[in-house]
Structure formats: C-alpha cells, structure tokens
Coordinates of C-alpha atoms in Angstrom, one line a residue:
X2 CA 0.0 0.0 0.0
X3 CA 0.9 3.6 -0.4
X4 CA 2.1 5.7 2.6
X5 CA -1.3 6.7 4.3
X6 CA 0.1 10.2 4.6
X7 CA -0.2 10.7 0.9
X8 CA -3.9 10.0 1.1
X9 CA -4.4 12.4 4.1
X10 CA -2.2 15.4 3.5
X11 CA -1.3 15.1 -0.2
X12 CA -4.4 13.6 -1.7
X13 CA -4.9 15.9 -4.7
X14 CA -1.2 15.6 -5.6
X15 CA -1.1 11.8 -5.2
X16 CA -4.3 11.4 -7.4
X17 CA -2.8 13.6 -10.1
X18 CA 0.4 11.5 -10.1
X19 CA -1.6 8.2 -10.2
X20 CA -3.6 9.4 -13.2
X21 CA -0.6 10.7 -15.1
X22 CA 1.6 7.7 -14.4
X23 CA -0.8 4.9 -14.1
X24 CA -3.9 5.9 -15.7
X25 CA -5.6 5.3 -12.4
X26 CA -8.6 7.3 -11.3
X27 CA -8.6 7.6 -7.5
X28 CA -12.0 8.7 -6.1
X29 CA -10.9 11.8 -4.3
X30 CA -14.3 12.8 -3.2
X31 CA -15.0 9.3 -1.5
X32 CA -11.6 9.4 0.2
X33 CA -12.0 13.0 1.4
X34 CA -15.5 12.1 2.7
X35 CA -14.3 9.0 4.6
X36 CA -11.2 10.8 5.8
X37 CA -13.3 13.5 7.3
X38 CA -15.6 11.0 9.0
X39 CA -12.7 9.1 10.4
X40 CA -11.3 12.3 11.9
X41 CA -14.7 13.2 13.3
X42 CA -15.1 9.8 14.9
X43 CA -11.7 9.6 16.2
X44 CA -12.0 12.9 17.9
X45 CA -15.4 12.1 19.4
X46 CA -14.1 8.7 20.5
X47 CA -11.0 10.2 22.3
X48 CA -13.4 12.8 23.9
X49 CA -15.7 10.0 25.2
X50 CA -12.8 8.0 26.5
X51 CA -11.5 11.0 28.4
X52 CA -15.0 11.8 29.7
X53 CA -15.5 8.1 30.8
X54 CA -12.1 8.2 32.6
X55 CA -13.0 11.4 34.4
X56 CA -16.4 10.2 35.5
X57 CA -15.0 6.8 36.6
X58 CA -12.5 8.7 38.8
X59 CA -15.4 10.8 40.2
X60 CA -17.2 7.6 41.1
X61 CA -14.2 6.6 43.0
X62 CA -14.1 9.9 44.9
X63 CA -17.8 9.8 45.6
X64 CA -17.6 6.3 46.9
X65 CA -14.8 7.3 49.3
X66 CA -17.0 10.1 50.7
X67 CA -20.0 7.8 51.0
X68 CA -22.0 9.6 48.6
X69 CA -24.7 8.2 46.2
X70 CA -22.9 7.1 43.0
X71 CA -25.9 5.8 41.1
X72 CA -26.3 8.9 38.9
X73 CA -22.6 8.9 38.0
X74 CA -22.8 5.2 37.2
X75 CA -25.7 5.7 34.9
X76 CA -23.8 8.4 33.2
X77 CA -20.8 6.2 32.7
X78 CA -22.8 3.4 31.3
X79 CA -24.4 5.8 28.8
X80 CA -20.9 7.0 27.8
X81 CA -19.8 3.4 27.4
X82 CA -22.7 2.7 25.0
X83 CA -21.9 5.7 22.9
X84 CA -18.3 4.9 23.0
X85 CA -18.9 1.4 21.7
X86 CA -21.0 2.6 18.9
X87 CA -18.4 5.2 18.0
X88 CA -15.5 2.7 18.0
X89 CA -17.7 0.4 15.8
X90 CA -18.4 3.2 13.4
X91 CA -14.8 4.3 13.3
X92 CA -13.8 0.7 12.5
X93 CA -16.0 0.4 9.5
X94 CA -14.9 3.7 8.1
X95 CA -11.2 2.7 8.5
X96 CA -12.0 -0.6 6.9
X97 CA -13.5 1.1 3.8
X98 CA -10.3 3.4 3.7
X99 CA -8.2 0.3 3.8
X100 CA -10.3 -1.2 1.1
X101 CA -9.6 1.8 -1.2
X102 CA -5.9 1.7 -0.2
X103 CA -5.6 -1.9 -1.2
X104 CA -6.7 -1.1 -4.6
X105 CA -4.3 1.8 -5.5
X106 CA -1.2 0.8 -7.4
X107 CA 2.3 1.9 -6.5
X108 CA 3.7 5.1 -7.6
X109 CA 6.6 4.8 -10.1
X110 CA 10.0 5.8 -9.3
X111 CA 11.1 9.1 -11.0
X112 CA 13.5 7.2 -13.3
X113 CA 10.6 5.3 -14.9
X114 CA 9.7 6.4 -18.3
X115 CA 6.2 7.7 -18.8
X116 CA 4.2 5.5 -21.3
X117 CA 1.0 3.7 -21.9
X118 CA 2.0 0.2 -22.8
X119 CA 4.8 -2.1 -24.0
X120 CA 5.5 0.1 -27.1
X121 CA 6.8 2.8 -24.8
X122 CA 9.3 0.6 -22.8
X123 CA 12.9 1.5 -23.2
X124 CA 15.5 -0.9 -24.4
X125 CA 18.7 -0.6 -22.3
X126 CA 21.1 -3.3 -23.6
X127 CA 21.4 -6.3 -25.8
X128 CA 23.7 -9.3 -25.3
X129 CA 24.7 -12.1 -27.4
X130 CA 24.7 -12.7 -31.2
X131 CA 21.5 -13.9 -32.8
X132 CA 22.2 -17.2 -34.7
X133 CA 21.7 -17.3 -38.5
X134 CA 20.2 -20.8 -39.5
X135 CA 21.1 -22.4 -42.9
X136 CA 17.9 -24.5 -42.5
X137 CA 14.3 -24.0 -41.9
X138 CA 13.8 -23.1 -38.2
X139 CA 11.5 -25.2 -36.2
X140 CA 9.5 -23.9 -33.2
X141 CA 9.7 -25.7 -29.8
X142 CA 6.5 -27.6 -30.3
X143 CA 7.8 -29.2 -33.6
X144 CA 11.2 -30.0 -31.9
X145 CA 9.4 -31.4 -28.8
X146 CA 7.0 -33.6 -30.7
X147 CA 10.2 -35.7 -31.7
X148 CA 9.9 -38.9 -29.7
X149 CA 6.9 -37.5 -28.0
X150 CA 9.0 -35.4 -25.7
X151 CA 6.4 -32.5 -25.4
X152 CA 2.9 -33.7 -25.4
X153 CA 0.2 -31.0 -25.2
X154 CA -2.5 -33.6 -26.0
X155 CA -1.7 -35.6 -22.9
X156 CA -1.8 -32.5 -20.9
X157 CA -5.3 -31.7 -22.1
X158 CA -6.5 -35.0 -21.3
X159 CA -5.2 -35.0 -17.9
X160 CA -6.2 -31.3 -16.9
X161 CA -7.4 -29.3 -19.9
X162 CA -6.0 -26.6 -22.1
X163 CA -2.6 -24.9 -21.2
X164 CA -1.1 -28.1 -19.4
X165 CA 1.8 -30.0 -20.9
X166 CA 3.5 -33.3 -20.3
X167 CA 7.4 -33.6 -20.8
X168 CA 8.9 -36.8 -21.2
X169 CA 12.4 -38.3 -21.7
X170 CA 15.5 -36.3 -22.5
X171 CA 13.3 -33.1 -22.7
X172 CA 12.0 -33.7 -19.1
X173 CA 15.5 -34.3 -18.0
X174 CA 16.7 -31.0 -19.7
X175 CA 13.9 -29.2 -18.0
X176 CA 14.9 -30.6 -14.5
X177 CA 18.6 -29.7 -15.3
X178 CA 17.8 -26.0 -16.1
X179 CA 16.1 -25.7 -12.7
X180 CA 19.0 -27.2 -10.9
X181 CA 21.5 -25.2 -12.8
X182 CA 19.8 -22.0 -12.0
X183 CA 19.3 -22.6 -8.3
X184 CA 22.9 -23.7 -7.9
X185 CA 24.1 -20.6 -9.6
X186 CA 22.1 -18.3 -7.3
X187 CA 22.8 -20.1 -4.0
X188 CA 26.6 -20.7 -4.6
X189 CA 27.6 -17.6 -6.4
X190 CA 24.9 -14.9 -5.8
X191 CA 24.6 -15.6 -2.1
X192 CA 20.8 -16.6 -1.9
X193 CA 19.5 -18.7 0.7
X194 CA 17.7 -21.7 -0.7
X195 CA 14.2 -22.2 0.6
X196 CA 11.7 -25.0 0.1
X197 CA 8.2 -23.2 0.5
X198 CA 4.6 -24.1 0.3
X199 CA 2.8 -23.5 -3.0
X200 CA -0.5 -23.4 -1.1
X201 CA -0.8 -20.2 0.9
X202 CA -3.6 -18.3 2.8
X203 CA -5.2 -15.1 1.9
X204 CA -3.1 -12.9 4.1
X205 CA 0.0 -14.1 2.3
X206 CA -1.6 -13.1 -1.1
X207 CA -2.7 -9.8 0.2
X208 CA 0.8 -9.0 1.7
X209 CA 2.4 -9.1 -1.8
X210 CA -0.3 -7.5 -3.7
X211 CA -2.1 -10.4 -5.5
X212 CA -5.3 -9.9 -3.4
X213 CA -7.7 -8.4 -3.7
X214 CA -7.1 -7.0 -7.1
X215 CA -6.1 -10.1 -8.9
X216 CA -8.2 -12.7 -7.5
X217 CA -9.4 -13.7 -10.8
X218 CA -6.0 -14.5 -11.9
X219 CA -5.6 -17.1 -9.1
X220 CA -6.5 -20.9 -8.6
X221 CA -8.2 -21.3 -5.3
X222 CA -9.0 -24.2 -3.1
X223 CA -11.8 -24.5 -0.4
X224 CA -11.7 -27.2 2.4
X225 CA -14.5 -26.4 4.9
X226 CA -14.0 -23.0 6.1
X227 CA -10.4 -23.0 5.0
X228 CA -9.6 -21.2 1.7
X229 CA -6.0 -21.5 0.2
X230 CA -4.5 -20.2 -3.0
X231 CA -2.0 -21.9 -5.4
X232 CA 1.0 -19.5 -5.8
X233 CA 1.5 -17.6 -9.1
X234 CA 5.0 -17.3 -8.1
X235 CA 7.4 -18.0 -5.3
X236 CA 7.5 -14.4 -4.6
X237 CA 4.5 -14.7 -2.3
X238 CA 5.8 -17.4 0.2
X239 CA 9.4 -16.0 0.0
X240 CA 8.5 -12.3 0.7
X241 CA 6.0 -13.4 3.4
X242 CA 8.9 -15.0 5.3
X243 CA 9.4 -11.4 6.9
X244 CA 5.9 -10.7 7.5
X245 CA 5.3 -9.2 10.9
X246 CA 9.0 -9.1 11.7
X247 CA 11.5 -6.5 12.7
X248 CA 14.9 -7.5 11.1
X249 CA 18.3 -6.5 12.5
X250 CA 20.2 -4.0 10.4
X251 CA 23.1 -6.4 10.1
X252 CA 20.9 -9.1 8.6
X253 CA 20.2 -6.9 5.4
X254 CA 20.1 -7.6 2.7
X255 CA 18.3 -10.8 3.0
X256 CA 18.4 -13.0 -0.2
X257 CA 16.0 -15.8 -0.7
X258 CA 15.6 -18.3 -3.7
X259 CA 13.3 -21.0 -4.4
X260 CA 12.3 -23.5 -7.2
X261 CA 8.5 -24.0 -7.3
X262 CA 5.6 -24.8 -9.3
X263 CA 3.6 -21.8 -10.1
X264 CA -0.1 -21.6 -11.2
X265 CA -1.8 -18.8 -13.1
X266 CA -5.3 -18.7 -14.4
X267 CA -4.4 -16.3 -17.1
X268 CA -7.7 -14.6 -17.0
X269 CA -8.2 -12.3 -19.9
X270 CA -5.4 -13.9 -22.1
X271 CA -7.6 -16.2 -24.2
X272 CA -6.1 -16.8 -27.6
X273 CA -2.7 -15.7 -26.6
X274 CA 0.3 -18.0 -26.9
X275 CA -2.0 -21.0 -27.1
X276 CA 0.7 -23.0 -28.9
X277 CA 3.2 -25.1 -26.9
X278 CA 4.5 -24.0 -23.5
X279 CA 4.8 -20.1 -23.6
X280 CA 1.7 -19.4 -21.6
X281 CA 0.6 -22.3 -19.3
X282 CA -1.6 -22.5 -16.2
X283 CA 1.1 -24.6 -14.5
X284 CA 4.9 -23.9 -14.9
X285 CA 8.1 -23.8 -12.9
X286 CA 10.2 -20.9 -11.9
X287 CA 13.3 -20.0 -9.9
X288 CA 12.4 -17.0 -7.8
X289 CA 14.8 -14.6 -6.2
X290 CA 13.7 -12.2 -3.5
X291 CA 15.7 -9.5 -1.7
X292 CA 14.8 -7.5 1.5
X293 CA 16.8 -4.4 1.6
X294 CA 17.4 -1.3 3.5
X295 CA 15.7 1.5 1.7
X296 CA 18.9 3.5 0.9
X297 CA 20.2 0.3 -0.8
X298 CA 17.3 -1.0 -2.8
X299 CA 18.0 0.4 -6.1
X300 CA 21.6 -0.6 -6.2
X301 CA 20.2 -4.3 -5.3
X302 CA 17.7 -4.0 -8.1
X303 CA 20.5 -3.6 -10.5
X304 CA 22.4 -6.5 -8.7
X305 CA 19.2 -8.7 -8.9
X306 CA 18.9 -8.0 -12.7
X307 CA 22.4 -8.9 -13.1
X308 CA 21.9 -12.2 -11.4
X309 CA 19.0 -13.1 -13.8
X310 CA 21.3 -11.9 -16.8
X311 CA 24.1 -14.2 -15.7
X312 CA 21.8 -17.4 -16.4
X313 CA 21.2 -16.2 -19.9
X314 CA 24.8 -15.5 -20.5
X315 CA 26.2 -18.8 -19.2
X316 CA 23.5 -20.6 -21.4
X317 CA 24.7 -18.5 -24.3
X318 CA 21.1 -17.2 -25.1
X319 CA 20.8 -13.8 -26.9
X320 CA 18.6 -11.4 -24.8
X321 CA 17.8 -7.7 -24.3
X322 CA 17.1 -5.8 -21.1
X323 CA 14.2 -3.4 -21.1
X324 CA 13.1 -0.7 -18.6
X325 CA 9.3 -0.9 -18.4
X326 CA 7.4 2.3 -18.7
X327 CA 4.7 3.4 -16.2
X328 CA 1.9 2.0 -18.1
X329 CA 3.4 -1.5 -18.5
X330 CA 4.5 -2.0 -14.9
X331 CA 3.0 -4.4 -12.5
X332 CA 0.6 -3.3 -9.8
X333 CA 3.0 -3.0 -6.9
X334 CA 6.3 -2.3 -8.6
X335 CA 8.0 1.0 -8.5
X336 CA 10.4 0.1 -11.0
X337 CA 10.8 -2.9 -13.4
X338 CA 13.3 -4.4 -15.7
X339 CA 12.4 -7.1 -18.1
X340 CA 14.8 -9.5 -19.6
X341 CA 13.6 -10.9 -23.1
X342 CA 15.2 -13.8 -24.7
X343 CA 15.5 -14.4 -28.4
X344 CA 13.2 -16.9 -30.0
X345 CA 14.2 -17.8 -33.5
X346 CA 10.8 -19.3 -34.5
X347 CA 9.1 -15.9 -33.7
X348 CA 12.0 -13.9 -34.9
X349 CA 11.6 -11.6 -31.8
X350 CA 12.5 -11.3 -28.0
X351 CA 10.0 -12.7 -25.4
X352 CA 9.9 -12.0 -21.7
X353 CA 11.8 -14.6 -19.7
X354 CA 12.4 -12.5 -16.4
X355 CA 10.8 -9.7 -14.6
X356 CA 12.9 -7.9 -11.7
X357 CA 11.2 -5.2 -9.6
X358 CA 11.7 -2.9 -6.7
X359 CA 8.6 -2.6 -4.8
X360 CA 10.0 -0.1 -2.3
X361 CA 7.9 -0.1 0.9
X362 CA 4.6 -1.0 -1.0
X363 CA 4.5 -4.5 0.0
X364 CA 6.3 -4.1 3.4
X365 CA 3.6 -1.9 4.5
X366 CA 1.0 -4.6 3.8
X367 CA 3.3 -7.1 5.4
X368 CA 4.5 -5.0 8.3
X369 CA 8.0 -6.1 7.4
X370 CA 10.4 -3.8 9.2
X371 CA 14.1 -3.4 10.2
X372 CA 15.6 -1.4 13.1
X373 CA 17.3 1.5 11.8
X374 CA 20.5 1.9 14.0
X375 CA 20.5 5.7 13.3
X376 CA 17.1 6.1 14.8
X377 CA 16.7 3.1 16.9
X378 CA 13.1 2.7 15.6
X379 CA 11.6 0.0 13.5
X380 CA 11.1 1.3 9.7
X381 CA 9.7 -0.4 6.7
X382 CA 12.1 -2.4 4.5
X383 CA 12.1 -2.4 0.7
X384 CA 11.3 -5.7 -1.0
X385 CA 12.5 -6.8 -4.5
X386 CA 12.0 -10.0 -6.6
X387 CA 12.8 -11.3 -10.0
X388 CA 12.7 -14.5 -12.0
X389 CA 15.9 -16.3 -12.2
X390 CA 14.5 -17.6 -14.5
X391 CA 11.2 -19.0 -15.8
X392 CA 12.2 -22.5 -16.4
X393 CA 9.7 -23.4 -19.2
X394 CA 10.5 -20.3 -21.3
X395 CA 14.3 -21.0 -20.8
X396 CA 13.8 -24.5 -22.1
X397 CA 11.9 -23.2 -25.1
X398 CA 14.8 -20.8 -25.7
X399 CA 17.4 -23.4 -25.4
X400 CA 15.4 -25.8 -27.8
X401 CA 15.1 -23.3 -30.5
X402 CA 18.5 -21.5 -30.3
X403 CA 20.4 -24.9 -30.0
X404 CA 18.5 -26.8 -32.7
X405 CA 20.1 -28.6 -35.6
X406 CA 19.0 -29.4 -39.0
X407 CA 18.0 -33.1 -38.1
X408 CA 15.8 -31.9 -35.4
X409 CA 18.3 -32.6 -32.5
X410 CA 19.3 -30.2 -29.8
X411 CA 22.7 -29.4 -28.7
X412 CA 23.0 -29.1 -25.0
X413 CA 24.7 -25.9 -23.8
X414 CA 28.0 -26.5 -22.0
X415 CA 26.9 -25.2 -18.8
X416 CA 24.2 -27.9 -18.6
X417 CA 26.1 -30.9 -19.5
X418 CA 27.2 -31.8 -16.0
X419 CA 23.5 -31.9 -15.1
X420 CA 22.8 -34.4 -17.8
X421 CA 25.7 -36.8 -17.1
X422 CA 27.7 -35.2 -19.9
X423 CA 25.2 -35.6 -22.6
X424 CA 26.0 -33.2 -25.5
X425 CA 22.9 -33.7 -27.6
X426 CA 19.3 -34.6 -27.3
X427 CA 18.8 -37.0 -30.4

C-alpha cells in the first residue's frame, strides 16, 4: 500500500500522479468524505474515552465520601454505550479506507519513463549474437514432438488446455535447467535456498499484492472454512517470510531463492500463446527475493537483474534488457526491468524474467520492518523480486536456439554436468 500520509495530506497531488503515471482514477471525493468522517469519529471517541475516565475517577471519589454514585454510574454506562457505537463506526470507516488503499497501485520511481503500454518501454542493452540458420527453423512444439517429448494432447486429457506433459530427455533437460539456476544463485549469488509451500492463505496473497485486485488470476481451493491459493510465483511465500517481523540491520540484505511450481489462471489472455509452453496454467520458476534497506534497494535492483542476466549469459542465449514504462509495470512495482530472450521461431524477443523494486509498498502490507540503527526505531524495509528464470521459457529458448537441421538439440555446455555429460538430445 501507499503511505497513508499521501492520502491524508497530499491527496490531490497523489491522485494527479496516479492518473498521469498509471492511468488510475482515484475517487478523491470518496476518500475525502471517509477521511473527514474518520477524523470526526476519532476525535469524538477520544473525547468520550476522556470523559469516561473522568467520570470513573469521580465515582471512586464519591464512594470514598459515602455519596450516592448511582447517577454517575448511569452516566458512565451511557458513555460506554456511545463509545462502543463510535468505535464500531470508526472501525467501519477505517475498513472502507483500507479497502480503497488496497486497490491503489504503487507510484513509479522518478527514473521510470512515462508511457501507456509495452510500445513505450525503453531498451537498455542487448547481449549475445542472434544465430543465423542455414535450414528452416522449427519452433519448440515441432522440436518437442520428436519422440513424444512434449505432449500437449496428454496434458489436455489430464487437466485441460494450457497444460503439458514432458517426457524423456526433454524432461531431464527441464530438470537440469532448474537445478543449474538454483545452484548458480545459491553458490555464486548468495541466496539462501528455501523450500516453501505452494498453497498459501489469503493474508500471504494480500501481503504481496495479489489480493484483492487479482483474485480472478488465481487458482483457489476450499476445504471446509479454509480457503487457500496456489501461488502464481514463489515471490508470495518468500516475501511473506519477513511478514510481521523486525529485522536487524546487520541481517540486510536478505536474499532468498526457491524453485517452485507456479499456477496462473491467465484470466483475460484467451487466444494468446495457445501453442506450446509459452503461456501455461502450471509452470516452474526459480524466484529470487531480496529484502533491503531503503537506501540500498535500487543498487540491489541492478544486482538482482545482473543475477538473472548471468543465467542467460552462461547458457549463451541472446537477450535484451528493457526498462518498463509506467503503463506496463505491475501493480505493486516502483521500477521494473524485463529480460527478453531471443526466440528464432518468432523472430523476436520474449519476456523470460521480470525484476522489480516494490520499495515499501509490500512491506507496509506485510508490516515487514528493520531497526534503523540511526534512529533506533523500526522502519519499513524495501522488497525486491525477480525470476531467475522461468524454467519452461528457458527450455523453449534452449531448444530453439540450439536446434540442429536433423531436429536434434545441442546441450549448452553449462548444462552438460547436469545431464551426465550428454552433448545432444537426439
């Protein structure tokens, strides 16, 4: 959530910035009315509490003198009833304000370019040489159909559209990619490997911003009164590890990494990338999360992006780094870089990693704090996350960029130790 101060003392300015950068229309009149009611009720409630305390003290004094306290006790009872009604009304107003706040996106960092959609994103760098083929290029589906390695029909029979079964050497390559990425981030980049639940509660989803706004994009389960959500990314459980905690300054930055299944309903994406594995309901990803001191979070964002880039570089996959514009960023992000890998069959770059700094947007929801040694007080941390990488999309990129004329796939050197020295999928 945004800092409540912005909605209380800088409402018009904040609304203007949200409209300019995010195209988000904040209902200023509704917020002003609720805030006015909150202030009135808060003042009345405090006055009633003071009055009750004064009258209660007077009762004690009257009793000590042997005086009749019945009138005073009746007055205190009436104050108590009024106080209870005020507290309930105040809670309802605060709940409405919180509901509005939960639906407001983060404000972009000043370095984020203004824009409406992906066409306004800024390319920062390109890495690698795009391969020139002397034979007709196959896409990953054609390559995967060899020996039945990639089977969308089986996935559809088992679960429905946008599910896939991998077999044989291709399944092994997929597993090798995940292991390679996790080993790299833990051994060389300093991340703590975590094995986390992929079924989480609503508090966890709300903490990282998936709820309430994106409920239609989630898969949910209901057992009795218990509702749980399948994670769309390991960002959710990893970031929630610091929920309701106060971290020591010396512990920062915290770096977590996990390999998990991820589940997305892909609401509103019907008809997009229906062929093959590019857009699936179930996929695997290596997620990186960093918990940072606010003064260091943007340096850590650059570091985080570099960790994701290193995977692509070691695999020899051409890619480009893109700075997202204000209109293409995620709901909770203050600044985001996307890494887009080259796919020969599409003759274009496609997203394979998204790395974001959320500043204190998630931390405020999570009440994730650190004790600032300069003030001695708990303050909100900054949270960051990024894909390091999406395993399925990396598999696609390896298949297409390393394909041979006979349909076989050369194994990148970095992966060969994970496939018992195998040099080619044949």
